C-alpha cells in the first residue's frame, strides 16, 4: 500500500512566510513540486486551500481580479504536478473582513484521509498541519492501521495533536529550502540540521543553555565561519544531540534557525 501526503495549504504558506521572513527578511515564491518528497517519498498528495473571491478592504477591482487570478493559476500549477491534487473549500462571507475565514477545507481533508484509509489505499499518511481540530482524524487513522506522521511548524502546532501521531517532525529551514525557487537558493545561505551528530569544530566561541540543555557555538580561529551550534541530548529519548551548521558570516543565525525549528530560546552565559 501507498504513502499519502495531506497538506493544509494556508498553514504551510503562513509557516513558510513567517520562518523565511524572520531568517532572511523576505519570503520568496514557493516551489510546490518538492512537496511530494518532503520527509519521504509519497505516491499521492492532496493540497487543501480556498480562494477568497470577495474584494478586500482597500482593493481596487483590478487588484481583486489579479489576486484571484494568481491563486487560480497556483492551484492549476499544483494540479499539474504528477499525483498531486488540489481540493478547494470556500471563504466565509463574514460582515467584517477580519472575520472572513476558510470553510470546508478541514472537513474535506478529513473526509479524503478517512476514505483512503477505509478502502485501504494507504498504509502511511503524512499530515502537514498543526490545528488541534485534526486530533480526532489522527486517532481515527491510527485505528484504521494507518501510520501517521505530523509535519508541523513548531510555534503554531498543538502538542495534544502531536501526541496522538505515530511520529512527528518539525519543519526546519532546511525543509523550506527545498521549497524555494532555484534563484533564491543560489543567492542565500541556508543552515543545515543534524540530529544525533557529534561536535567536530575546534574552537568554542560561547556556551549557554537551550530548553534546559547545554548549547555551544563553535567556529574557527578568530570566530570566523562556518559555524556549528551544538546542543546536547535531553532527558527524553527523542531529544537527541542537535547540530545546526551555517556557513554564512552572521554568527547569530544558527540560534535563530534552531529557535525557528524547535522553539525555545538560547540563553548565552
PDB file of C-alpha atoms in Angstrom:
ATOM      1  CA  UNK A   1       0.000   0.000   0.000  1.00  0.00           C
ATOM      2  CA  UNK A   2       0.985   3.614  -0.546  1.00  0.00           C
ATOM      3  CA  UNK A   3       2.162   6.663   1.338  1.00  0.00           C
ATOM      4  CA  UNK A   4      -0.069   9.722   1.001  1.00  0.00           C
ATOM      5  CA  UNK A   5       0.570  13.383   1.826  1.00  0.00           C
ATOM      6  CA  UNK A   6      -2.192  15.752   3.016  1.00  0.00           C
ATOM      7  CA  UNK A   7      -1.313  19.462   3.130  1.00  0.00           C
ATOM      8  CA  UNK A   8      -3.207  22.296   4.822  1.00  0.00           C
ATOM      9  CA  UNK A   9      -2.276  24.958   2.263  1.00  0.00           C
ATOM     10  CA  UNK A  10      -2.951  28.018   4.412  1.00  0.00           C
ATOM     11  CA  UNK A  11      -0.961  26.522   7.302  1.00  0.00           C
ATOM     12  CA  UNK A  12       2.008  25.772   5.030  1.00  0.00           C
ATOM     13  CA  UNK A  13       2.009  29.254   3.467  1.00  0.00           C
ATOM     14  CA  UNK A  14       1.966  31.018   6.820  1.00  0.00           C
ATOM     15  CA  UNK A  15       4.670  28.777   8.285  1.00  0.00           C
ATOM     16  CA  UNK A  16       6.895  29.240   5.238  1.00  0.00           C
ATOM     17  CA  UNK A  17       6.466  33.010   5.102  1.00  0.00           C
ATOM     18  CA  UNK A  18       6.952  33.521   8.860  1.00  0.00           C
ATOM     19  CA  UNK A  19      10.165  31.500   9.053  1.00  0.00           C
ATOM     20  CA  UNK A  20      11.657  32.850   5.834  1.00  0.00           C
ATOM     21  CA  UNK A  21      10.973  36.472   6.767  1.00  0.00           C
ATOM     22  CA  UNK A  22      12.493  36.071  10.216  1.00  0.00           C
ATOM     23  CA  UNK A  23      15.662  34.476   8.870  1.00  0.00           C
ATOM     24  CA  UNK A  24      16.052  36.251   5.514  1.00  0.00           C
ATOM     25  CA  UNK A  25      13.782  39.345   5.959  1.00  0.00           C
ATOM     26  CA  UNK A  26      11.942  38.381   2.789  1.00  0.00           C
ATOM     27  CA  UNK A  27       9.988  35.302   1.647  1.00  0.00           C
ATOM     28  CA  UNK A  28      10.371  34.145  -1.973  1.00  0.00           C
ATOM     29  CA  UNK A  29       7.675  32.449  -4.042  1.00  0.00           C
ATOM     30  CA  UNK A  30       7.234  28.815  -3.065  1.00  0.00           C
ATOM     31  CA  UNK A  31       8.097  25.911  -5.344  1.00  0.00           C
ATOM     32  CA  UNK A  32       5.460  23.259  -4.619  1.00  0.00           C
ATOM     33  CA  UNK A  33       6.948  20.435  -6.676  1.00  0.00           C
ATOM     34  CA  UNK A  34       9.366  19.201  -3.956  1.00  0.00           C
ATOM     35  CA  UNK A  35       6.457  18.782  -1.504  1.00  0.00           C
ATOM     36  CA  UNK A  36       5.923  15.280  -2.851  1.00  0.00           C
ATOM     37  CA  UNK A  37       9.285  14.282  -1.378  1.00  0.00           C
ATOM     38  CA  UNK A  38       9.240  16.303   1.856  1.00  0.00           C
ATOM     39  CA  UNK A  39      10.383  13.913   4.568  1.00  0.00           C
ATOM     40  CA  UNK A  40       9.511  10.835   2.491  1.00  0.00           C
ATOM     41  CA  UNK A  41       8.503   9.776  -0.994  1.00  0.00           C
ATOM     42  CA  UNK A  42       4.732   9.925  -1.460  1.00  0.00           C
ATOM     43  CA  UNK A  43       2.685   8.135  -4.108  1.00  0.00           C
ATOM     44  CA  UNK A  44      -0.089  10.733  -3.976  1.00  0.00           C
ATOM     45  CA  UNK A  45      -0.541  14.196  -2.498  1.00  0.00           C
ATOM     46  CA  UNK A  46      -3.546  16.392  -1.671  1.00  0.00           C
ATOM     47  CA  UNK A  47      -3.419  20.149  -1.180  1.00  0.00           C
ATOM     48  CA  UNK A  48      -6.308  21.907   0.611  1.00  0.00           C
ATOM     49  CA  UNK A  49      -6.996  25.605   0.278  1.00  0.00           C
ATOM     50  CA  UNK A  50      -9.658  28.190  -0.531  1.00  0.00           C
ATOM     51  CA  UNK A  51      -9.797  31.269  -2.739  1.00  0.00           C
ATOM     52  CA  UNK A  52     -11.322  34.485  -1.423  1.00  0.00           C
ATOM     53  CA  UNK A  53     -13.333  35.842  -4.346  1.00  0.00           C
ATOM     54  CA  UNK A  54     -14.616  38.894  -2.465  1.00  0.00           C
ATOM     55  CA  UNK A  55     -12.856  42.293  -2.662  1.00  0.00           C
ATOM     56  CA  UNK A  56     -10.639  43.068   0.320  1.00  0.00           C
ATOM     57  CA  UNK A  57     -10.602  46.358   2.138  1.00  0.00           C
ATOM     58  CA  UNK A  58      -8.756  48.960   0.061  1.00  0.00           C
ATOM     59  CA  UNK A  59      -8.503  46.770  -3.035  1.00  0.00           C
ATOM     60  CA  UNK A  60      -9.369  48.122  -6.452  1.00  0.00           C
ATOM     61  CA  UNK A  61     -11.349  45.942  -8.854  1.00  0.00           C
ATOM     62  CA  UNK A  62      -8.191  45.271 -10.867  1.00  0.00           C
ATOM     63  CA  UNK A  63      -6.268  44.268  -7.735  1.00  0.00           C
ATOM     64  CA  UNK A  64      -9.012  41.849  -6.702  1.00  0.00           C
ATOM     65  CA  UNK A  65      -9.055  40.322 -10.156  1.00  0.00           C
ATOM     66  CA  UNK A  66      -5.258  39.948 -10.202  1.00  0.00           C
ATOM     67  CA  UNK A  67      -5.147  38.378  -6.715  1.00  0.00           C
ATOM     68  CA  UNK A  68      -7.816  35.823  -7.632  1.00  0.00           C
ATOM     69  CA  UNK A  69      -6.146  35.022 -10.952  1.00  0.00           C
ATOM     70  CA  UNK A  70      -2.815  34.445  -9.189  1.00  0.00           C
ATOM     71  CA  UNK A  71      -4.342  31.956  -6.759  1.00  0.00           C
ATOM     72  CA  UNK A  72      -6.282  30.175  -9.522  1.00  0.00           C
ATOM     73  CA  UNK A  73      -3.064  29.812 -11.513  1.00  0.00           C
ATOM     74  CA  UNK A  74      -1.298  28.459  -8.436  1.00  0.00           C
ATOM     75  CA  UNK A  75      -3.948  25.777  -7.930  1.00  0.00           C
ATOM     76  CA  UNK A  76      -3.753  24.876 -11.611  1.00  0.00           C
ATOM     77  CA  UNK A  77       0.019  24.569 -11.274  1.00  0.00           C
ATOM     78  CA  UNK A  78      -0.242  22.291  -8.222  1.00  0.00           C
ATOM     79  CA  UNK A  79      -2.803  20.149 -10.039  1.00  0.00           C
ATOM     80  CA  UNK A  80      -0.311  19.768 -12.897  1.00  0.00           C
ATOM     81  CA  UNK A  81       2.275  18.174 -10.597  1.00  0.00           C
ATOM     82  CA  UNK A  82       2.119  14.392 -11.128  1.00  0.00           C
ATOM     83  CA  UNK A  83      -0.042  12.649  -8.497  1.00  0.00           C
ATOM     84  CA  UNK A  84      -0.809  15.943  -6.697  1.00  0.00           C
ATOM     85  CA  UNK A  85      -4.418  17.141  -6.361  1.00  0.00           C
ATOM     86  CA  UNK A  86      -5.998  20.374  -5.121  1.00  0.00           C
ATOM     87  CA  UNK A  87      -9.159  20.271  -3.021  1.00  0.00           C
ATOM     88  CA  UNK A  88     -10.842  23.670  -2.687  1.00  0.00           C
ATOM     89  CA  UNK A  89     -13.089  24.903   0.082  1.00  0.00           C
ATOM     90  CA  UNK A  90     -14.513  28.390   0.289  1.00  0.00           C
ATOM     91  CA  UNK A  91     -14.083  31.585   2.323  1.00  0.00           C
ATOM     92  CA  UNK A  92     -16.974  32.627   4.552  1.00  0.00           C
ATOM     93  CA  UNK A  93     -18.703  35.912   3.760  1.00  0.00           C
ATOM     94  CA  UNK A  94     -18.482  37.492   7.198  1.00  0.00           C
ATOM     95  CA  UNK A  95     -19.565  41.073   7.744  1.00  0.00           C
ATOM     96  CA  UNK A  96     -16.067  42.148   8.764  1.00  0.00           C
ATOM     97  CA  UNK A  97     -13.047  41.369   6.541  1.00  0.00           C
ATOM     98  CA  UNK A  98     -11.074  40.348   9.639  1.00  0.00           C
ATOM     99  CA  UNK A  99     -13.695  37.676  10.399  1.00  0.00           C
ATOM    100  CA  UNK A 100     -13.539  36.051   6.975  1.00  0.00           C
ATOM    101  CA  UNK A 101     -12.056  32.565   7.164  1.00  0.00           C
ATOM    102  CA  UNK A 102     -11.751  29.357   5.222  1.00  0.00           C
ATOM    103  CA  UNK A 103     -14.622  26.882   5.426  1.00  0.00           C
ATOM    104  CA  UNK A 104     -14.962  23.215   4.426  1.00  0.00           C
ATOM    105  CA  UNK A 105     -11.181  22.895   3.913  1.00  0.00           C
ATOM    106  CA  UNK A 106     -10.501  20.979   7.148  1.00  0.00           C
ATOM    107  CA  UNK A 107     -13.568  18.802   6.644  1.00  0.00           C
ATOM    108  CA  UNK A 108     -12.554  17.924   3.074  1.00  0.00           C
ATOM    109  CA  UNK A 109      -9.071  16.949   4.240  1.00  0.00           C
ATOM    110  CA  UNK A 110     -10.516  14.708   6.953  1.00  0.00           C
ATOM    111  CA  UNK A 111     -13.027  13.091   4.597  1.00  0.00           C
ATOM    112  CA  UNK A 112     -10.384  12.339   1.964  1.00  0.00           C
ATOM    113  CA  UNK A 113      -7.952  10.893   4.511  1.00  0.00           C
ATOM    114  CA  UNK A 114     -10.590   8.675   6.127  1.00  0.00           C
ATOM    115  CA  UNK A 115     -11.943   7.459   2.785  1.00  0.00           C
ATOM    116  CA  UNK A 116      -8.471   6.426   1.645  1.00  0.00           C
ATOM    117  CA  UNK A 117      -7.857   4.699   4.968  1.00  0.00           C
ATOM    118  CA  UNK A 118     -11.209   2.882   4.870  1.00  0.00           C
ATOM    119  CA  UNK A 119     -10.642   1.403   1.411  1.00  0.00           C
ATOM    120  CA  UNK A 120      -7.024   0.603   2.349  1.00  0.00           C
ATOM    121  CA  UNK A 121      -5.422   2.782  -0.304  1.00  0.00           C
ATOM    122  CA  UNK A 122      -2.658   3.853   2.063  1.00  0.00           C
ATOM    123  CA  UNK A 123      -0.597   2.387   4.857  1.00  0.00           C
ATOM    124  CA  UNK A 124       1.168   5.629   5.711  1.00  0.00           C
ATOM    125  CA  UNK A 125      -0.148   9.205   5.885  1.00  0.00           C
ATOM    126  CA  UNK A 126       1.847  12.391   6.378  1.00  0.00           C
ATOM    127  CA  UNK A 127      -0.258  15.342   7.504  1.00  0.00           C
ATOM    128  CA  UNK A 128       1.261  18.803   7.103  1.00  0.00           C
ATOM    129  CA  UNK A 129      -0.852  20.770   9.576  1.00  0.00           C
ATOM    130  CA  UNK A 130      -0.977  21.839  13.217  1.00  0.00           C
ATOM    131  CA  UNK A 131      -4.554  22.567  14.307  1.00  0.00           C
ATOM    132  CA  UNK A 132      -5.932  20.680  17.323  1.00  0.00           C
ATOM    133  CA  UNK A 133      -9.182  20.177  15.368  1.00  0.00           C
ATOM    134  CA  UNK A 134      -7.368  17.431  13.433  1.00  0.00           C
ATOM    135  CA  UNK A 135      -6.744  15.326  16.541  1.00  0.00           C
ATOM    136  CA  UNK A 136      -9.849  13.098  16.047  1.00  0.00           C
ATOM    137  CA  UNK A 137      -8.750  12.490  12.456  1.00  0.00           C
ATOM    138  CA  UNK A 138      -5.313  11.295  13.539  1.00  0.00           C
ATOM    139  CA  UNK A 139      -6.838   8.991  16.167  1.00  0.00           C
ATOM    140  CA  UNK A 140      -9.246   7.554  13.599  1.00  0.00           C
ATOM    141  CA  UNK A 141      -6.480   6.954  11.055  1.00  0.00           C
ATOM    142  CA  UNK A 142      -4.395   5.036  13.587  1.00  0.00           C
ATOM    143  CA  UNK A 143      -7.435   2.883  14.387  1.00  0.00           C
ATOM    144  CA  UNK A 144      -7.596   2.007  10.687  1.00  0.00           C
ATOM    145  CA  UNK A 145      -3.997   0.813  10.991  1.00  0.00           C
ATOM    146  CA  UNK A 146      -2.529   3.780   9.115  1.00  0.00           C
ATOM    147  CA  UNK A 147       0.832   5.021  10.406  1.00  0.00           C
ATOM    148  CA  UNK A 148       0.597   8.801  10.795  1.00  0.00           C
ATOM    149  CA  UNK A 149       3.358  11.406  10.783  1.00  0.00           C
ATOM    150  CA  UNK A 150       2.653  15.063  11.528  1.00  0.00           C
ATOM    151  CA  UNK A 151       4.811  17.604   9.691  1.00  0.00           C
ATOM    152  CA  UNK A 152       4.439  20.816  11.660  1.00  0.00           C
ATOM    153  CA  UNK A 153       5.680  24.325  12.393  1.00  0.00           C
ATOM    154  CA  UNK A 154       6.862  24.374  15.984  1.00  0.00           C
ATOM    155  CA  UNK A 155       5.386  27.627  17.301  1.00  0.00           C
ATOM    156  CA  UNK A 156       1.857  27.000  15.994  1.00  0.00           C
ATOM    157  CA  UNK A 157       1.317  23.244  16.292  1.00  0.00           C
ATOM    158  CA  UNK A 158      -0.860  21.802  19.046  1.00  0.00           C
ATOM    159  CA  UNK A 159       1.018  19.472  21.408  1.00  0.00           C
ATOM    160  CA  UNK A 160      -2.092  17.270  22.040  1.00  0.00           C
ATOM    161  CA  UNK A 161      -2.321  16.796  18.262  1.00  0.00           C
ATOM    162  CA  UNK A 162       1.321  15.738  18.024  1.00  0.00           C
ATOM    163  CA  UNK A 163       0.937  13.304  20.920  1.00  0.00           C
ATOM    164  CA  UNK A 164      -1.595  11.104  19.111  1.00  0.00           C
ATOM    165  CA  UNK A 165       0.515  10.724  15.954  1.00  0.00           C
ATOM    166  CA  UNK A 166       2.917   7.824  15.433  1.00  0.00           C
ATOM    167  CA  UNK A 167       5.695  10.220  14.531  1.00  0.00           C
ATOM    168  CA  UNK A 168       6.250  13.960  14.471  1.00  0.00           C
ATOM    169  CA  UNK A 169       8.721  16.068  12.518  1.00  0.00           C
ATOM    170  CA  UNK A 170       9.217  19.780  12.949  1.00  0.00           C
ATOM    171  CA  UNK A 171       9.716  21.713   9.725  1.00  0.00           C
ATOM    172  CA  UNK A 172      13.101  23.432   9.576  1.00  0.00           C
ATOM    173  CA  UNK A 173      14.718  25.983   7.280  1.00  0.00           C
ATOM    174  CA  UNK A 174      16.339  23.021   5.531  1.00  0.00           C
ATOM    175  CA  UNK A 175      12.822  21.849   4.585  1.00  0.00           C
ATOM    176  CA  UNK A 176      11.819  25.324   3.461  1.00  0.00           C
ATOM    177  CA  UNK A 177      14.986  25.493   1.385  1.00  0.00           C
ATOM    178  CA  UNK A 178      13.685  22.653  -0.768  1.00  0.00           C
ATOM    179  CA  UNK A 179      10.531  24.705  -1.401  1.00  0.00           C
ATOM    180  CA  UNK A 180      12.377  27.839  -2.528  1.00  0.00           C
ATOM    181  CA  UNK A 181      12.972  28.838  -6.116  1.00  0.00           C
ATOM    182  CA  UNK A 182      16.409  27.942  -7.529  1.00  0.00           C
ATOM    183  CA  UNK A 183      17.388  31.606  -7.865  1.00  0.00           C
ATOM    184  CA  UNK A 184      16.702  32.250  -4.157  1.00  0.00           C
ATOM    185  CA  UNK A 185      18.642  29.163  -3.086  1.00  0.00           C
ATOM    186  CA  UNK A 186      21.580  30.180  -5.250  1.00  0.00           C
ATOM    187  CA  UNK A 187      21.858  33.655  -3.684  1.00  0.00           C
ATOM    188  CA  UNK A 188      21.124  32.919   0.004  1.00  0.00           C
ATOM    189  CA  UNK A 189      22.878  30.815   2.638  1.00  0.00           C
ATOM    190  CA  UNK A 190      20.730  28.245   4.448  1.00  0.00           C
ATOM    191  CA  UNK A 191      21.562  26.342   7.642  1.00  0.00           C
ATOM    192  CA  UNK A 192      21.593  22.567   7.767  1.00  0.00           C
ATOM    193  CA  UNK A 193      20.435  20.371  10.655  1.00  0.00           C
ATOM    194  CA  UNK A 194      21.684  17.093  12.064  1.00  0.00           C
ATOM    195  CA  UNK A 195      20.051  15.128  14.885  1.00  0.00           C
ATOM    196  CA  UNK A 196      22.274  12.773  16.831  1.00  0.00           C
ATOM    197  CA  UNK A 197      25.548  14.153  15.487  1.00  0.00           C
ATOM    198  CA  UNK A 198      28.788  14.830  17.333  1.00  0.00           C
ATOM    199  CA  UNK A 199      30.508  18.209  17.533  1.00  0.00           C
ATOM    200  CA  UNK A 200      33.626  18.323  15.362  1.00  0.00           C
ATOM    201  CA  UNK A 201      34.575  22.013  15.246  1.00  0.00           C
ATOM    202  CA  UNK A 202      37.756  23.024  17.115  1.00  0.00           C
ATOM    203  CA  UNK A 203      37.106  26.473  18.572  1.00  0.00           C
ATOM    204  CA  UNK A 204      34.411  27.145  21.187  1.00  0.00           C
ATOM    205  CA  UNK A 205      33.053  30.692  20.916  1.00  0.00           C
ATOM    206  CA  UNK A 206      30.397  30.712  23.659  1.00  0.00           C
ATOM    207  CA  UNK A 207      28.287  28.449  25.868  1.00  0.00           C
ATOM    208  CA  UNK A 208      24.711  28.705  27.089  1.00  0.00           C
ATOM    209  CA  UNK A 209      21.503  26.750  27.537  1.00  0.00           C
ATOM    210  CA  UNK A 210      18.511  25.923  25.342  1.00  0.00           C
ATOM    211  CA  UNK A 211      15.388  24.354  26.839  1.00  0.00           C
ATOM    212  CA  UNK A 212      17.457  23.119  29.783  1.00  0.00           C
ATOM    213  CA  UNK A 213      20.128  21.584  27.548  1.00  0.00           C
ATOM    214  CA  UNK A 214      23.695  22.791  27.039  1.00  0.00           C
ATOM    215  CA  UNK A 215      24.242  24.834  23.876  1.00  0.00           C
ATOM    216  CA  UNK A 216      27.695  25.577  22.443  1.00  0.00           C
ATOM    217  CA  UNK A 217      28.601  27.738  19.457  1.00  0.00           C
ATOM    218  CA  UNK A 218      31.751  26.694  17.619  1.00  0.00           C
ATOM    219  CA  UNK A 219      33.628  28.434  14.838  1.00  0.00           C
ATOM    220  CA  UNK A 220      37.214  28.645  13.717  1.00  0.00           C
ATOM    221  CA  UNK A 221      40.164  30.739  14.831  1.00  0.00           C
ATOM    222  CA  UNK A 222      39.054  34.324  15.332  1.00  0.00           C
ATOM    223  CA  UNK A 223      35.389  33.352  15.304  1.00  0.00           C
ATOM    224  CA  UNK A 224      35.155  33.003  11.541  1.00  0.00           C
ATOM    225  CA  UNK A 225      32.589  30.917   9.643  1.00  0.00           C
ATOM    226  CA  UNK A 226      31.425  28.288   9.123  1.00  0.00           C
ATOM    227  CA  UNK A 227      29.658  27.951  12.471  1.00  0.00           C
ATOM    228  CA  UNK A 228      28.290  24.975  14.352  1.00  0.00           C
ATOM    229  CA  UNK A 229      25.687  25.258  17.100  1.00  0.00           C
ATOM    230  CA  UNK A 230      25.789  22.077  19.177  1.00  0.00           C
ATOM    231  CA  UNK A 231      23.009  21.162  21.656  1.00  0.00           C
ATOM    232  CA  UNK A 232      23.460  18.180  23.964  1.00  0.00           C
ATOM    233  CA  UNK A 233      20.823  15.443  24.233  1.00  0.00           C
ATOM    234  CA  UNK A 234      17.901  15.909  26.632  1.00  0.00           C
ATOM    235  CA  UNK A 235      16.288  13.537  29.097  1.00  0.00           C
ATOM    236  CA  UNK A 236      13.624  12.215  26.718  1.00  0.00           C
ATOM    237  CA  UNK A 237      14.500   9.567  24.137  1.00  0.00           C
ATOM    238  CA  UNK A 238      13.529  11.810  21.229  1.00  0.00           C
ATOM    239  CA  UNK A 239      15.729  14.673  22.475  1.00  0.00           C
ATOM    240  CA  UNK A 240      18.918  13.679  20.673  1.00  0.00           C
ATOM    241  CA  UNK A 241      22.009  15.794  20.152  1.00  0.00           C
ATOM    242  CA  UNK A 242      21.232  18.649  17.762  1.00  0.00           C
ATOM    243  CA  UNK A 243      23.646  20.395  15.429  1.00  0.00           C
ATOM    244  CA  UNK A 244      22.965  23.441  13.272  1.00  0.00           C
ATOM    245  CA  UNK A 245      25.588  24.170  10.610  1.00  0.00           C
ATOM    246  CA  UNK A 246      25.809  27.594   8.998  1.00  0.00           C
ATOM    247  CA  UNK A 247      28.438  28.771   6.511  1.00  0.00           C
ATOM    248  CA  UNK A 248      27.289  32.406   6.363  1.00  0.00           C
ATOM    249  CA  UNK A 249      29.023  35.306   8.073  1.00  0.00           C
ATOM    250  CA  UNK A 250      26.412  36.078  10.768  1.00  0.00           C
ATOM    251  CA  UNK A 251      27.187  34.031  13.904  1.00  0.00           C
ATOM    252  CA  UNK A 252      23.696  34.755  15.298  1.00  0.00           C
ATOM    253  CA  UNK A 253      21.922  32.866  12.506  1.00  0.00           C
ATOM    254  CA  UNK A 254      22.427  29.317  13.890  1.00  0.00           C
ATOM    255  CA  UNK A 255      20.483  30.108  17.066  1.00  0.00           C
ATOM    256  CA  UNK A 256      17.703  31.765  15.041  1.00  0.00           C
ATOM    257  CA  UNK A 257      17.479  28.636  12.887  1.00  0.00           C
ATOM    258  CA  UNK A 258      17.325  26.428  15.993  1.00  0.00           C
ATOM    259  CA  UNK A 259      14.576  28.508  17.589  1.00  0.00           C
ATOM    260  CA  UNK A 260      12.519  28.563  14.395  1.00  0.00           C
ATOM    261  CA  UNK A 261      12.703  24.797  14.033  1.00  0.00           C
ATOM    262  CA  UNK A 262      12.324  23.630  17.619  1.00  0.00           C
ATOM    263  CA  UNK A 263      11.120  26.590  19.683  1.00  0.00           C
ATOM    264  CA  UNK A 264      12.659  27.867  22.880  1.00  0.00           C
ATOM    265  CA  UNK A 265      15.425  30.451  23.112  1.00  0.00           C
ATOM    266  CA  UNK A 266      19.161  30.114  23.510  1.00  0.00           C
ATOM    267  CA  UNK A 267      20.409  31.862  26.660  1.00  0.00           C
ATOM    268  CA  UNK A 268      24.135  32.558  26.448  1.00  0.00           C
ATOM    269  CA  UNK A 269      26.250  32.605  29.608  1.00  0.00           C
TER     270      UNK A 269
END
